[in-house]
């Protein structure tokens, strides 16, 4: 199955150790807010440096663009920067702030007219703020709200973008958050029970710029990344291998024979090379919904799928892939499915954080690990962090997205 909910999962474990700064990431830009009845102008945060300030007099540069996306020329647009000298106390407060569901920062500075003052349709105005932590009254470690707003000549807000400042004074000792990342390389069923391909679309998805092609490129570029684990469906490996040799495909109401697809063979060969020294978890063959199999009374299918995963993985990669870890469909599993997985040797399951919510909402990033009991003994549940996963996995082609996600991360 294709995991549509997330392309990347981030797991966290909080460790007490020397202070650490935020790591880079990518995420989607926040939706631009506009006055009622207006076409949304584009307000983009282009840069906010440095990532983390340590000294009270460190110069911070906050800049970007405002684009008139309407059909009329606008004049007299003014920009303001809002901030607060009080840091956030909880992650939930940060989420409410980003979504515009919390009061905006009360303090503001530097209301100036955008230049050029007259903006024709499609025209762009640059804006920049320069300041120091001392000028904003930032005195202690924390994450602080920072917002830019554009107002029209009548003082009405027309666009706003919200982001964050991180201030960590020299000598600050704070808990470090250790991260682990998981990326799936999975696909949808491509062949019927007789081995005939249902269509000819698999090869196209392996091309550069397509989904599987992009995953290969990512695997090739992250061979030195620490704490990154790949989750691979052996059925996809099997399909790619079959596609690289003479194969059959159904075309309307008949079956056609094709010669081997060299592109599919190259994709699989490059994937083997990219993952040769990387930790790879093999899903049960075809990545089935194990809970559904348990409820349907076809428990043996899970055993068969796990055994097939071991065989195909070993044959394709020349080594045993990890089958003691499982990522259930949708990051959810019930005790029937969990018992079934445990009976096949699974010791760890990767779950959505909503599957095991804490009794008390945590103020900071929580530990990722929990223990679940099964008929075959304890199984470790590792919970994904939704916010960090979204920050790392969103579309960076949106203007300003990379900066906003880096700040959020």
CSV table of C-alpha atoms in Angstrom, one decimal:
chain,number,residue,atom,x,y,z
A,1,UNK,CA,0.0,0.0,0.0
A,2,UNK,CA,1.1,3.6,-0.4
A,3,UNK,CA,1.4,5.5,2.8
A,4,UNK,CA,-0.4,8.7,2.0
A,5,UNK,CA,-0.5,10.1,5.5
A,6,UNK,CA,3.2,10.9,5.8
A,7,UNK,CA,6.3,10.4,3.8
A,8,UNK,CA,8.6,10.8,6.7
A,9,UNK,CA,8.2,10.1,10.4
A,10,UNK,CA,10.3,11.7,13.1
A,11,UNK,CA,10.7,10.0,16.5
A,12,UNK,CA,12.1,11.8,19.5
A,13,UNK,CA,13.7,10.9,22.8
A,14,UNK,CA,14.6,13.6,25.2
A,15,UNK,CA,18.0,13.3,26.8
A,16,UNK,CA,19.6,15.4,29.4
A,17,UNK,CA,22.9,16.7,27.8
A,18,UNK,CA,24.5,20.0,26.8
A,19,UNK,CA,22.5,22.5,24.9
A,20,UNK,CA,21.8,21.9,21.2
A,21,UNK,CA,20.6,24.3,18.5
A,22,UNK,CA,17.8,23.6,16.1
A,23,UNK,CA,18.5,21.4,13.0
A,24,UNK,CA,17.5,22.4,9.5
A,25,UNK,CA,14.3,21.2,7.9
A,26,UNK,CA,11.6,22.0,5.4
A,27,UNK,CA,7.9,22.6,5.6
A,28,UNK,CA,5.0,24.3,4.0
A,29,UNK,CA,4.5,28.0,4.4
A,30,UNK,CA,1.7,29.2,6.6
A,31,UNK,CA,-1.5,30.4,4.9
A,32,UNK,CA,-1.4,34.1,4.3
A,33,UNK,CA,-4.3,35.9,6.0
A,34,UNK,CA,-6.1,38.7,4.2
A,35,UNK,CA,-8.8,41.2,4.8
A,36,UNK,CA,-12.3,40.0,3.9
A,37,UNK,CA,-13.1,40.3,0.2
A,38,UNK,CA,-9.5,40.8,-1.1
A,39,UNK,CA,-7.5,38.6,-3.3
A,40,UNK,CA,-4.7,37.1,-1.2
A,41,UNK,CA,-1.4,39.0,-1.6
A,42,UNK,CA,1.7,37.0,-1.2
A,43,UNK,CA,3.8,37.8,1.9
A,44,UNK,CA,7.0,35.8,2.0
A,45,UNK,CA,9.6,35.5,4.7
A,46,UNK,CA,12.8,35.1,2.7
A,47,UNK,CA,15.4,35.0,5.5
A,48,UNK,CA,15.8,35.1,9.3
A,49,UNK,CA,19.3,34.9,10.5
A,50,UNK,CA,21.0,33.7,12.6
A,51,UNK,CA,19.2,30.4,13.4
A,52,UNK,CA,19.9,30.8,17.1
A,53,UNK,CA,21.1,34.0,18.9
A,54,UNK,CA,23.5,33.7,21.9
A,55,UNK,CA,24.6,37.2,22.7
A,56,UNK,CA,22.2,40.1,23.6
A,57,UNK,CA,23.8,42.3,21.0
A,58,UNK,CA,23.7,39.8,18.1
A,59,UNK,CA,22.3,41.5,15.0
A,60,UNK,CA,19.2,39.7,13.6
A,61,UNK,CA,18.1,40.2,10.0
A,62,UNK,CA,14.5,39.5,9.1
A,63,UNK,CA,13.6,40.1,5.5
A,64,UNK,CA,11.3,39.0,2.7
A,65,UNK,CA,8.9,40.2,0.0
A,66,UNK,CA,5.3,41.4,-0.5
A,67,UNK,CA,3.7,40.7,-3.9
A,68,UNK,CA,0.6,42.5,-5.2
A,69,UNK,CA,-1.3,39.5,-6.6
A,70,UNK,CA,-4.4,41.6,-7.3
A,71,UNK,CA,-5.6,43.3,-10.4
A,72,UNK,CA,-5.3,46.9,-9.2
A,73,UNK,CA,-2.3,49.1,-8.3
A,74,UNK,CA,-1.9,49.5,-4.5
A,75,UNK,CA,-0.2,52.4,-2.7
A,76,UNK,CA,0.8,53.3,0.8
A,77,UNK,CA,1.3,49.7,2.0
A,78,UNK,CA,3.0,49.7,5.4
A,79,UNK,CA,4.8,46.9,7.2
A,80,UNK,CA,5.1,46.2,10.9
A,81,UNK,CA,7.1,43.6,13.0
A,82,UNK,CA,5.3,42.2,16.1
A,83,UNK,CA,7.1,40.3,18.8
A,84,UNK,CA,6.9,39.3,22.5
A,85,UNK,CA,9.6,39.3,25.2
A,86,UNK,CA,7.8,36.3,26.7
A,87,UNK,CA,8.7,32.8,25.4
A,88,UNK,CA,6.3,30.1,24.7
A,89,UNK,CA,5.7,27.7,27.5
A,90,UNK,CA,4.1,24.8,25.6
A,91,UNK,CA,4.3,23.2,22.1
A,92,UNK,CA,0.5,23.5,22.0
A,93,UNK,CA,0.8,27.3,22.4
A,94,UNK,CA,3.2,27.4,19.4
A,95,UNK,CA,0.8,25.5,17.3
A,96,UNK,CA,-2.1,27.8,18.2
A,97,UNK,CA,0.0,30.8,17.4
A,98,UNK,CA,1.1,29.5,14.0
A,99,UNK,CA,-2.5,28.7,13.1
A,100,UNK,CA,-3.7,32.2,14.1
A,101,UNK,CA,-5.8,30.8,16.9
A,102,UNK,CA,-3.9,32.6,19.7
A,103,UNK,CA,-3.6,36.3,20.4
A,104,UNK,CA,-0.9,38.0,18.3
A,105,UNK,CA,2.2,39.4,19.9
A,106,UNK,CA,1.4,42.7,21.5
A,107,UNK,CA,4.6,44.6,21.0
A,108,UNK,CA,5.5,46.0,17.7
A,109,UNK,CA,8.2,48.2,16.0
A,110,UNK,CA,9.2,49.8,12.8
A,111,UNK,CA,6.1,50.6,10.9
A,112,UNK,CA,7.4,51.9,7.6
A,113,UNK,CA,6.0,52.3,4.1
A,114,UNK,CA,6.9,49.5,1.7
A,115,UNK,CA,9.2,50.5,-1.2
A,116,UNK,CA,8.4,51.1,-3.9
A,117,UNK,CA,5.4,52.8,-2.5
A,118,UNK,CA,3.2,52.2,-5.6
A,119,UNK,CA,2.8,48.5,-6.6
A,120,UNK,CA,1.3,47.5,-9.9
A,121,UNK,CA,-0.3,44.1,-10.3
A,122,UNK,CA,2.4,41.5,-10.0
A,123,UNK,CA,4.9,44.0,-8.6
A,124,UNK,CA,7.1,43.1,-5.6
A,125,UNK,CA,8.3,45.1,-2.6
A,126,UNK,CA,11.2,44.2,-0.4
A,127,UNK,CA,11.1,44.5,3.4
A,128,UNK,CA,13.7,44.1,6.1
A,129,UNK,CA,13.9,44.5,9.9
A,130,UNK,CA,17.2,44.6,11.8
A,131,UNK,CA,17.3,44.3,15.5
A,132,UNK,CA,19.0,42.6,18.5
A,133,UNK,CA,17.7,40.3,21.3
A,134,UNK,CA,18.4,43.1,23.7
A,135,UNK,CA,16.2,45.5,21.8
A,136,UNK,CA,13.3,43.0,22.0
A,137,UNK,CA,13.8,42.3,25.7
A,138,UNK,CA,14.8,38.7,25.2
A,139,UNK,CA,16.8,37.7,28.3
A,140,UNK,CA,16.3,33.9,28.7
A,141,UNK,CA,16.4,30.7,26.8
A,142,UNK,CA,13.2,30.1,24.8
A,143,UNK,CA,11.3,30.2,21.6
A,144,UNK,CA,9.6,33.6,21.0
A,145,UNK,CA,6.9,34.7,18.5
A,146,UNK,CA,7.9,36.9,15.6
A,147,UNK,CA,5.4,38.2,13.1
A,148,UNK,CA,5.4,40.5,10.1
A,149,UNK,CA,2.2,42.2,9.0
A,150,UNK,CA,1.4,44.4,6.0
A,151,UNK,CA,-1.4,47.1,6.3
A,152,UNK,CA,-3.0,49.1,3.6
A,153,UNK,CA,-3.2,52.9,3.5
A,154,UNK,CA,-6.2,52.9,5.8
A,155,UNK,CA,-4.4,50.9,8.5
A,156,UNK,CA,-6.2,47.6,7.8
A,157,UNK,CA,-4.2,44.4,7.8
A,158,UNK,CA,-4.0,42.7,4.4
A,159,UNK,CA,-1.4,39.9,5.0
A,160,UNK,CA,0.5,38.4,7.9
A,161,UNK,CA,3.2,35.7,8.4
A,162,UNK,CA,4.1,34.2,11.7
A,163,UNK,CA,7.4,32.5,12.7
A,164,UNK,CA,9.8,32.0,15.6
A,165,UNK,CA,12.9,33.3,17.2
A,166,UNK,CA,15.2,31.0,19.2
A,167,UNK,CA,17.3,32.7,21.9
A,168,UNK,CA,19.9,30.7,23.9
A,169,UNK,CA,22.1,32.9,26.0
A,170,UNK,CA,25.7,31.7,26.4
A,171,UNK,CA,26.1,29.2,29.2
A,172,UNK,CA,22.5,28.0,29.0
A,173,UNK,CA,22.0,24.3,29.8
A,174,UNK,CA,18.8,22.8,28.3
A,175,UNK,CA,17.7,19.2,27.5
A,176,UNK,CA,18.7,18.0,24.1
A,177,UNK,CA,16.2,16.3,21.9
A,178,UNK,CA,17.5,13.3,20.1
A,179,UNK,CA,15.9,12.5,16.8
A,180,UNK,CA,15.4,9.4,14.7
A,181,UNK,CA,13.9,9.5,11.2
A,182,UNK,CA,12.1,6.9,9.2
A,183,UNK,CA,11.4,7.0,5.4
A,184,UNK,CA,9.2,4.5,3.6
A,185,UNK,CA,9.9,3.1,0.1
A,186,UNK,CA,6.6,1.4,-0.6
A,187,UNK,CA,4.1,1.2,-3.5
A,188,UNK,CA,0.7,-0.1,-4.5
A,189,UNK,CA,0.0,-3.6,-5.8
A,190,UNK,CA,1.1,-3.8,-9.4
A,191,UNK,CA,0.6,-7.5,-10.4
A,192,UNK,CA,-2.3,-9.9,-10.3
A,193,UNK,CA,-2.0,-13.3,-8.6
A,194,UNK,CA,-0.9,-14.8,-12.0
A,195,UNK,CA,2.1,-12.4,-12.0
A,196,UNK,CA,0.8,-10.3,-14.9
A,197,UNK,CA,1.3,-6.5,-14.4
A,198,UNK,CA,-2.0,-4.7,-14.1
A,199,UNK,CA,-0.7,-1.7,-16.1
A,200,UNK,CA,2.6,-0.2,-17.3
A,201,UNK,CA,2.8,2.7,-14.8
A,202,UNK,CA,5.4,1.4,-12.4
A,203,UNK,CA,8.4,2.2,-14.6
A,204,UNK,CA,7.1,5.8,-15.0
A,205,UNK,CA,7.0,6.3,-11.3
A,206,UNK,CA,10.7,5.4,-11.1
A,207,UNK,CA,11.7,8.2,-13.5
A,208,UNK,CA,13.6,11.2,-12.2
A,209,UNK,CA,11.2,13.7,-10.7
A,210,UNK,CA,8.5,11.1,-10.0
A,211,UNK,CA,7.7,9.6,-6.6
A,212,UNK,CA,9.9,6.5,-6.6
A,213,UNK,CA,12.6,8.3,-8.6
A,214,UNK,CA,12.7,11.0,-6.0
A,215,UNK,CA,12.9,8.5,-3.2
A,216,UNK,CA,15.9,6.9,-4.9
A,217,UNK,CA,17.5,10.3,-5.2
A,218,UNK,CA,16.9,11.0,-1.5
A,219,UNK,CA,18.4,7.6,-0.6
A,220,UNK,CA,21.5,8.4,-2.7
A,221,UNK,CA,21.9,11.8,-1.0
A,222,UNK,CA,21.5,10.7,2.6
A,223,UNK,CA,24.0,7.8,2.7
A,224,UNK,CA,25.9,9.6,5.5
A,225,UNK,CA,22.8,10.7,7.5
A,226,UNK,CA,22.7,9.6,11.1
A,227,UNK,CA,19.6,8.1,12.7
A,228,UNK,CA,17.8,7.5,9.4
A,229,UNK,CA,16.1,4.2,8.8
A,230,UNK,CA,14.4,3.1,5.6
A,231,UNK,CA,11.3,1.0,5.5
A,232,UNK,CA,11.1,-1.0,2.3
A,233,UNK,CA,8.3,-3.2,0.9
A,234,UNK,CA,9.9,-6.4,-0.6
A,235,UNK,CA,6.9,-6.6,-3.0
A,236,UNK,CA,8.2,-3.4,-4.7
A,237,UNK,CA,11.7,-4.9,-5.0
A,238,UNK,CA,10.1,-8.1,-6.5
A,239,UNK,CA,8.1,-6.0,-9.0
A,240,UNK,CA,11.1,-4.0,-10.0
A,241,UNK,CA,13.2,-7.1,-10.5
A,242,UNK,CA,10.4,-8.7,-12.6
A,243,UNK,CA,10.0,-5.6,-14.6
A,244,UNK,CA,13.7,-5.6,-15.5
A,245,UNK,CA,13.3,-9.0,-17.2
A,246,UNK,CA,10.8,-10.0,-19.9
A,247,UNK,CA,7.4,-9.6,-18.4
A,248,UNK,CA,3.7,-9.6,-19.2
A,249,UNK,CA,1.2,-6.7,-18.8
A,250,UNK,CA,-2.5,-6.5,-19.2
A,251,UNK,CA,-3.7,-4.0,-21.9
A,252,UNK,CA,-7.5,-3.7,-21.9
A,253,UNK,CA,-8.8,-7.2,-22.4
A,254,UNK,CA,-5.6,-9.0,-23.5
A,255,UNK,CA,-2.1,-9.8,-22.1
A,256,UNK,CA,1.0,-8.5,-24.0
A,257,UNK,CA,4.6,-9.7,-23.6
A,258,UNK,CA,7.3,-7.0,-23.2
A,259,UNK,CA,11.0,-7.1,-23.1
A,260,UNK,CA,12.8,-6.2,-19.9
A,261,UNK,CA,12.6,-2.6,-18.7
A,262,UNK,CA,16.2,-1.3,-18.4
A,263,UNK,CA,15.1,1.7,-16.4
A,264,UNK,CA,13.5,-0.5,-13.7
A,265,UNK,CA,16.6,-2.6,-13.5
A,266,UNK,CA,18.7,0.5,-13.1
A,267,UNK,CA,16.4,1.9,-10.4
A,268,UNK,CA,16.7,-1.3,-8.4
A,269,UNK,CA,20.5,-1.5,-8.9
A,270,UNK,CA,20.9,2.1,-7.8
A,271,UNK,CA,18.7,1.5,-4.8
A,272,UNK,CA,20.7,-1.5,-3.7
A,273,UNK,CA,23.9,0.6,-3.9
A,274,UNK,CA,22.4,3.5,-2.0
A,275,UNK,CA,21.2,1.3,0.9
A,276,UNK,CA,24.1,-1.1,1.0
A,277,UNK,CA,25.3,0.2,4.4
A,278,UNK,CA,22.0,1.7,5.6
A,279,UNK,CA,19.5,0.2,8.2
A,280,UNK,CA,16.6,-1.2,6.2
A,281,UNK,CA,13.3,-2.5,7.7
A,282,UNK,CA,11.4,-4.9,5.5
A,283,UNK,CA,7.6,-4.7,5.8
A,284,UNK,CA,5.7,-8.0,5.5
A,285,UNK,CA,5.4,-8.7,1.7
A,286,UNK,CA,3.0,-6.3,0.0
A,287,UNK,CA,2.8,-4.3,3.3
A,288,UNK,CA,-0.7,-5.7,4.4
A,289,UNK,CA,-3.0,-4.3,7.0
A,290,UNK,CA,-2.2,-6.9,9.7
A,291,UNK,CA,-5.1,-5.8,12.0
A,292,UNK,CA,-7.5,-6.4,9.1
A,293,UNK,CA,-5.9,-9.9,8.5
A,294,UNK,CA,-6.3,-10.7,12.2
A,295,UNK,CA,-10.0,-9.7,12.2
A,296,UNK,CA,-10.6,-11.6,9.0
A,297,UNK,CA,-9.3,-14.8,10.5
A,298,UNK,CA,-6.4,-15.2,8.0
A,299,UNK,CA,-3.6,-15.1,10.5
A,300,UNK,CA,-1.4,-17.4,8.4
A,301,UNK,CA,-1.2,-14.7,5.7
A,302,UNK,CA,0.9,-12.5,8.0
A,303,UNK,CA,3.3,-15.4,8.7
A,304,UNK,CA,3.6,-16.0,4.9
A,305,UNK,CA,4.1,-12.3,4.3
A,306,UNK,CA,6.9,-12.0,6.9
A,307,UNK,CA,8.6,-15.1,5.6
A,308,UNK,CA,8.4,-13.8,2.0
A,309,UNK,CA,9.8,-10.5,3.1
A,310,UNK,CA,12.9,-12.3,4.6
A,311,UNK,CA,13.4,-14.3,1.5
A,312,UNK,CA,13.0,-11.5,-1.0
A,313,UNK,CA,15.0,-9.0,1.0
A,314,UNK,CA,17.9,-11.4,1.5
A,315,UNK,CA,17.9,-12.4,-2.2
A,316,UNK,CA,17.8,-8.8,-3.5
A,317,UNK,CA,20.2,-7.2,-1.0
A,318,UNK,CA,22.5,-10.1,-0.1
A,319,UNK,CA,21.9,-9.6,3.6
A,320,UNK,CA,19.1,-10.0,6.1
A,321,UNK,CA,16.8,-7.0,6.3
A,322,UNK,CA,15.2,-6.1,9.6
A,323,UNK,CA,11.8,-7.8,10.1
A,324,UNK,CA,11.6,-7.3,13.9
A,325,UNK,CA,10.2,-3.8,13.4
A,326,UNK,CA,6.8,-3.1,11.8
A,327,UNK,CA,5.1,0.1,10.7
A,328,UNK,CA,1.3,-0.7,10.8
A,329,UNK,CA,-1.0,0.8,8.2
A,330,UNK,CA,-1.8,4.4,9.2
A,331,UNK,CA,0.4,4.1,12.2
A,332,UNK,CA,-2.5,2.3,14.1
A,333,UNK,CA,-2.8,-1.2,15.5
A,334,UNK,CA,-5.2,-2.9,17.9
A,335,UNK,CA,-4.2,-5.7,20.3
A,336,UNK,CA,-5.3,-8.5,17.9
A,337,UNK,CA,-3.0,-7.2,15.3
A,338,UNK,CA,-0.2,-6.5,17.8
A,339,UNK,CA,-0.5,-10.1,19.1
A,340,UNK,CA,-0.2,-11.4,15.5
A,341,UNK,CA,2.9,-9.3,14.8
A,342,UNK,CA,4.5,-10.3,18.1
A,343,UNK,CA,3.9,-14.0,17.2
A,344,UNK,CA,6.0,-13.4,14.0
A,345,UNK,CA,8.9,-12.0,15.9
A,346,UNK,CA,8.1,-8.3,15.8
A,347,UNK,CA,9.6,-6.5,18.8
A,348,UNK,CA,9.0,-2.9,17.9
A,349,UNK,CA,6.1,-1.1,16.2
A,350,UNK,CA,6.1,2.4,14.8
A,351,UNK,CA,2.8,4.2,15.7
A,352,UNK,CA,1.2,7.5,15.1
A,353,UNK,CA,1.4,9.6,18.3
A,354,UNK,CA,-2.4,9.8,18.4
A,355,UNK,CA,-2.5,6.0,18.9
A,356,UNK,CA,-1.1,6.4,22.4
A,357,UNK,CA,-1.8,9.9,23.6
A,358,UNK,CA,-0.2,10.9,27.0
A,359,UNK,CA,-2.6,11.2,29.9
A,360,UNK,CA,-1.3,14.8,30.4
A,361,UNK,CA,-0.4,16.9,27.3
A,362,UNK,CA,3.4,17.4,27.5
A,363,UNK,CA,4.8,20.9,27.5
A,364,UNK,CA,7.9,20.0,25.5
A,365,UNK,CA,8.8,17.3,23.0
A,366,UNK,CA,7.9,14.0,24.7
A,367,UNK,CA,9.9,10.8,24.8
A,368,UNK,CA,9.0,8.5,21.8
A,369,UNK,CA,9.1,5.2,23.5
A,370,UNK,CA,6.3,3.2,25.3
A,371,UNK,CA,5.9,-0.5,26.2
A,372,UNK,CA,2.9,-2.6,25.1
A,373,UNK,CA,2.1,-6.1,26.4
A,374,UNK,CA,1.2,-8.9,24.0
A,375,UNK,CA,0.6,-12.7,24.3
A,376,UNK,CA,4.3,-13.1,23.3
A,377,UNK,CA,5.7,-10.6,25.8
A,378,UNK,CA,6.4,-6.9,25.7
A,379,UNK,CA,6.6,-4.9,22.4
A,380,UNK,CA,8.2,-1.5,22.2
A,381,UNK,CA,6.0,1.2,20.6
A,382,UNK,CA,7.9,4.1,19.0
A,383,UNK,CA,5.6,7.1,18.5
A,384,UNK,CA,6.1,9.5,15.6
A,385,UNK,CA,6.1,13.2,16.2
A,386,UNK,CA,3.5,14.8,13.9
A,387,UNK,CA,4.7,18.4,14.0
A,388,UNK,CA,8.3,17.6,13.4
A,389,UNK,CA,7.4,15.1,10.6
A,390,UNK,CA,5.3,17.8,8.9
A,391,UNK,CA,8.1,20.3,9.3
A,392,UNK,CA,10.6,18.0,7.6
A,393,UNK,CA,8.3,16.6,4.9
A,394,UNK,CA,6.3,19.4,3.4
A,395,UNK,CA,6.5,21.0,-0.1
A,396,UNK,CA,9.5,23.4,-0.2
A,397,UNK,CA,8.5,24.7,-3.7
A,398,UNK,CA,6.1,27.1,-1.9
A,399,UNK,CA,7.7,30.5,-1.7
A,400,UNK,CA,9.2,31.0,1.8
A,401,UNK,CA,8.4,27.4,2.9
A,402,UNK,CA,11.9,26.4,3.7
A,403,UNK,CA,12.5,29.3,6.0
A,404,UNK,CA,9.2,28.9,7.9
A,405,UNK,CA,9.8,25.2,8.4
A,406,UNK,CA,13.3,25.6,9.5
A,407,UNK,CA,12.2,28.1,12.1
A,408,UNK,CA,9.3,25.8,13.2
A,409,UNK,CA,11.6,22.8,13.4
